Amino acid sequence: MAERLGRSEQDVPTWIYYEEYGGECCWGGQPSVVDASSRTDAAAQPGTRHWWRYAEGLLFAVLFALAHTQSPLFYSNQNQYLLHGLASAGVGYLREDWLANTRDPTPVFSYLVAGVYTHFGPLSLHLAYFVLLMVYFLSFRCLIAALPFWRDTLAARWGFAALFTLAHAAGPRLLSVILTGTDYPWYLQCGVANQYLLGPGLQPSAFGVLLVSGVAAFAQGRTVWAAILTAASCVFHFTYFLPLTLLLMGYIGVTLGEKQGPGAGRRAFAMMAAASILCLPIATYSLFTFGSANPQTWGEAQRILVEVRIPHHAVIDRWFAGADACQLVWISCGLWLVRCCPWGRALIVAALIGLVLSLVQYGTQSHLLALLFPWRISALLVPTATAVLAARLAQALTLYPGVTYVSGILCGGLAAIGVATMLQGWGYQMSPDEEGLLGYVRNHVQAGETYLLPIRFPAVRQGRGTASTTFTPPPRPRPGSPLIPVDLQRFRLATGAPIYVDFNPSLITILKCWSGIAA
């Protein structure tokens, strides 16, 4: 069977054999054989070095990263997550800032930020995110190559690159905002509750792209690498601990349940050991750093985070709306198409467990479970569904002549629009009125000074549903508005001046403030 494809049996997993279109699912029994000429060009020519295929992938990854765009520095969540790293790098007088002297919830990320900023300057933060955008695209490109219906042709690859880039590019998102006032394409890449892998710029959540890399490695039979890459996302951002756990359960369950060759038990143990070695240090750090021996203090800190600080991410009644329901349908469609391969069934296991835990949280109203975000697995499932459906559509479009040329032109055009968006400031808008203030403080701040900012707490508890404001006019302070204003968000990092008090506290900040009040 494998010889007909020009490969050895060790190179080709048994589940890859599938009827070209609409074949029977191989839940067991004998798989179907696909003719080498229809399955892949590379398989029909063993031993040939297709180095240009790698160059093609890198080219489309670069175009994808340009089309996606990224924000200027010190935008949105970066104003919290870059603080510890920039303070360690000696930027301004940030080492005197009160928040910079609290415990760091993302120490590995901050260490990375401090290192690259110290040695390569602020541009390196943009380059780091650019690399993550490329890794995201290449991981999905690798993943769809393992789809049972995928025929690896030039037209299919270029068609997928164009469709997948179109779903993430700044151009369609900007056009959607202009025409409707809402960034609808955003829902093709973000999960429910507005949780996402790719955001506006470099922040810890962006390392969620390693979840995609892990699934791609598992799809290619690299089980230990799948565990390592998936666990690495948790090292950079501990909020990925539960998605890691769910995916690992899926990997191990599929490996043991389907007995994929000899040594299935050994591979399952190796996956668990690899993930544990990577995650136990950061899990231990988080537990002993942010835990509390006082149950009342611990419970109140959780309540503040869930009900006051981030209800738009943590309270189901607050964030669930029509768009989220559509995303669940989208996920279901994507999972249905991959139900016949092991990596698809691993995702189905993770999705079902995440759904059950979400229902448990809704029923019990547990603040602790809400802060574990069992629905965060959707941040992986939604773009995966987008990739699978784009691959299916790309296969259908290969029947039409000129698809390759149109796809190349589309990718190039989207990349050009992305570059124009960044240069012209069409997205990631902030208040221009504060530029003079920021410049003055940056030039005159001195050691020992602390700036008190008049900040009104936004009504994030109000409203229903969530939306992206990346390409909308910048949210401004309005009574009763659930949107978080952008005014003076970047004051601290843009000036290097310490401030008091910050609206975006970490858990340790809440614990310290509450302990002071209780005392």
XYZ file of C-alpha atoms in Angstrom, residues 77-290:
214
model
C -2.965 44.686 26.632
C 0.681 45.415 25.878
C 0.520 48.184 28.457
C 0.360 45.534 31.164
C 2.247 42.608 29.689
C 5.305 44.522 28.468
C 5.755 46.402 31.733
C 7.853 43.925 33.713
C 10.107 43.200 30.748
C 10.690 46.857 29.878
C 11.291 47.699 33.521
C 13.970 44.973 33.641
C 15.443 46.397 30.431
C 15.880 49.769 32.192
C 13.378 51.776 30.153
C 12.869 55.199 31.758
C 12.030 54.978 35.442
C 9.701 51.999 35.108
C 11.587 50.148 37.830
C 10.031 52.607 40.294
C 6.497 51.853 39.120
C 4.300 50.124 41.711
C 2.923 47.514 39.300
C 6.389 46.722 37.962
C 7.377 45.773 41.511
C 4.564 43.270 41.978
C 4.968 39.600 41.140
C 5.075 38.923 37.420
C 2.271 36.632 36.139
C 4.209 35.912 32.896
C 7.887 35.715 33.929
C 9.170 33.804 30.880
C 7.542 36.256 28.501
C 8.933 39.210 30.449
C 12.411 37.683 30.392
C 12.131 37.350 26.606
C 10.932 40.955 26.236
C 13.752 42.269 28.430
C 16.368 40.327 26.478
C 15.322 41.264 22.959
C 14.598 44.889 23.886
C 17.948 45.314 25.616
C 19.993 43.865 22.759
C 17.967 44.808 19.683
C 15.695 47.699 20.642
C 11.940 48.239 20.243
C 11.872 47.035 16.623
C 12.688 43.542 17.865
C 9.270 43.311 19.528
C 7.626 43.858 16.161
C 9.910 41.295 14.535
C 9.131 38.746 17.250
C 5.414 39.060 16.586
C 6.038 38.912 12.835
C 7.766 35.563 13.355
C 4.812 34.305 15.419
C 2.443 35.287 12.606
C 4.563 33.265 10.190
C 4.629 30.282 12.552
C 0.833 30.459 12.793
C 0.416 30.305 9.008
C 3.033 27.591 8.485
C 1.532 25.469 11.262
C -1.887 25.554 9.627
C -0.317 24.888 6.233
C 1.292 21.784 7.721
C -1.956 20.793 9.430
C -4.149 20.924 6.350
C -1.596 18.761 4.514
C -2.742 15.948 6.820
C -6.417 16.337 5.896
C -7.874 13.131 4.432
C -9.385 14.934 1.431
C -6.350 17.129 0.691
C -4.651 16.821 -2.709
C -1.295 18.550 -2.564
C -1.259 20.472 -5.835
C 0.060 23.919 -6.660
C -3.429 25.318 -7.223
C -4.694 23.859 -3.941
C -1.790 25.240 -1.914
C -2.042 28.713 -3.436
C -5.832 28.685 -3.142
C -5.628 27.771 0.540
C -3.041 30.487 1.189
C -5.295 33.096 -0.426
C -8.479 32.040 1.383
C -6.797 31.655 4.766
C -5.067 35.010 4.430
C -8.338 36.609 3.358
C -9.979 35.391 6.570
C -7.281 37.073 8.714
C -6.251 40.121 6.696
C -6.710 43.711 7.776
C -8.326 44.694 4.450
C -11.599 42.755 4.808
C -11.828 43.664 8.487
C -11.398 47.355 7.736
C -13.952 47.156 4.924
C -16.429 45.407 7.221
C -16.100 48.205 9.781
C -16.585 50.869 7.104
C -19.700 49.190 5.676
C -21.366 47.820 8.820
C -19.588 49.327 11.810
C -18.632 45.825 13.037
C -15.499 43.759 12.455
C -17.264 40.558 11.317
C -14.202 38.769 9.801
C -12.686 38.836 13.282
C -15.071 36.044 14.287
C -13.370 33.699 11.791
C -10.158 33.714 13.841
C -11.072 34.480 17.447
C -12.799 32.147 19.885
C -15.897 32.766 21.932
C -15.724 35.433 24.653
C -13.382 37.375 22.330
C -10.421 35.186 23.268
C -7.829 34.736 20.585
C -4.429 33.393 19.603
C -3.421 36.288 17.360
C -4.093 39.722 18.753
C -2.984 43.195 17.719
C 0.647 42.697 18.702
C 3.183 40.879 20.846
C 1.742 39.697 24.151
C 1.761 36.369 26.023
C -1.442 35.080 24.415
C 0.240 35.279 20.981
C 2.286 32.230 21.940
C -0.950 30.295 21.639
C 0.204 29.764 18.042
C 2.254 26.940 19.545
C -1.028 25.117 20.207
C -1.520 25.028 16.434
C 2.059 23.850 15.972
C 1.431 21.084 18.485
C -1.688 19.860 16.689
C 0.197 19.954 13.378
C 3.013 17.880 14.886
C 0.498 15.340 16.186
C -1.136 15.170 12.759
C 2.249 14.314 11.278
C 2.869 11.575 13.831
C 5.379 13.569 15.930
C 3.667 12.849 19.243
C 6.417 13.975 21.617
C 6.948 17.189 19.672
C 3.188 17.707 19.813
C 3.309 17.603 23.603
C 6.387 19.852 23.786
C 4.994 22.536 21.494
C 1.563 22.488 23.121
C 3.099 22.763 26.583
C 5.396 25.589 25.473
C 2.354 27.844 25.020
C 1.573 27.359 28.705
C 5.120 28.315 29.675
C 4.653 31.747 28.099
C 1.063 32.237 29.293
C -0.345 30.089 32.084
C -3.906 30.719 30.939
C -3.218 28.018 28.318
C -2.916 25.401 31.062
C -6.465 24.095 30.616
C -6.317 24.051 26.766
C -3.018 22.166 27.127
C -4.661 19.666 29.444
C -7.624 19.158 27.120
C -5.414 18.662 24.067
C -3.119 16.293 25.928
C -6.144 14.223 26.953
C -7.162 14.129 23.314
C -3.684 13.132 22.118
C -3.294 10.395 24.709
C -6.855 9.134 24.325
C -6.511 8.788 20.549
C -3.040 7.235 20.790
C -4.156 4.598 23.278
C -7.660 4.066 21.948
C -6.662 3.478 18.351
C -3.409 1.617 19.123
C -1.509 3.381 16.387
C 1.256 0.895 15.861
C 3.538 -0.720 18.440
C 4.549 1.294 21.445
C 1.347 3.324 21.743
C 1.544 3.201 25.523
C 5.171 4.294 25.457
C 4.344 7.258 23.213
C 1.445 8.275 25.451
C 3.721 8.209 28.494
C 6.378 10.207 26.643
C 3.808 12.879 25.764
C 2.670 13.156 29.362
C 6.250 13.296 30.659
C 7.343 15.934 28.144
C 4.372 18.190 28.912
C 4.851 17.760 32.665
C 8.547 18.631 32.571
C 7.776 21.880 30.758
C 4.669 22.902 32.684
C 5.335 21.882 36.271
C 7.791 24.749 36.972
C 5.428 27.477 35.744
C 2.447 25.774 37.422
C 4.332 25.645 40.714
C 5.394 29.267 40.350
C 1.828 30.416 39.670
C 0.355 28.414 42.541
C 2.794 29.554 45.198
C 3.084 33.121 43.909
C -0.583 33.956 43.444
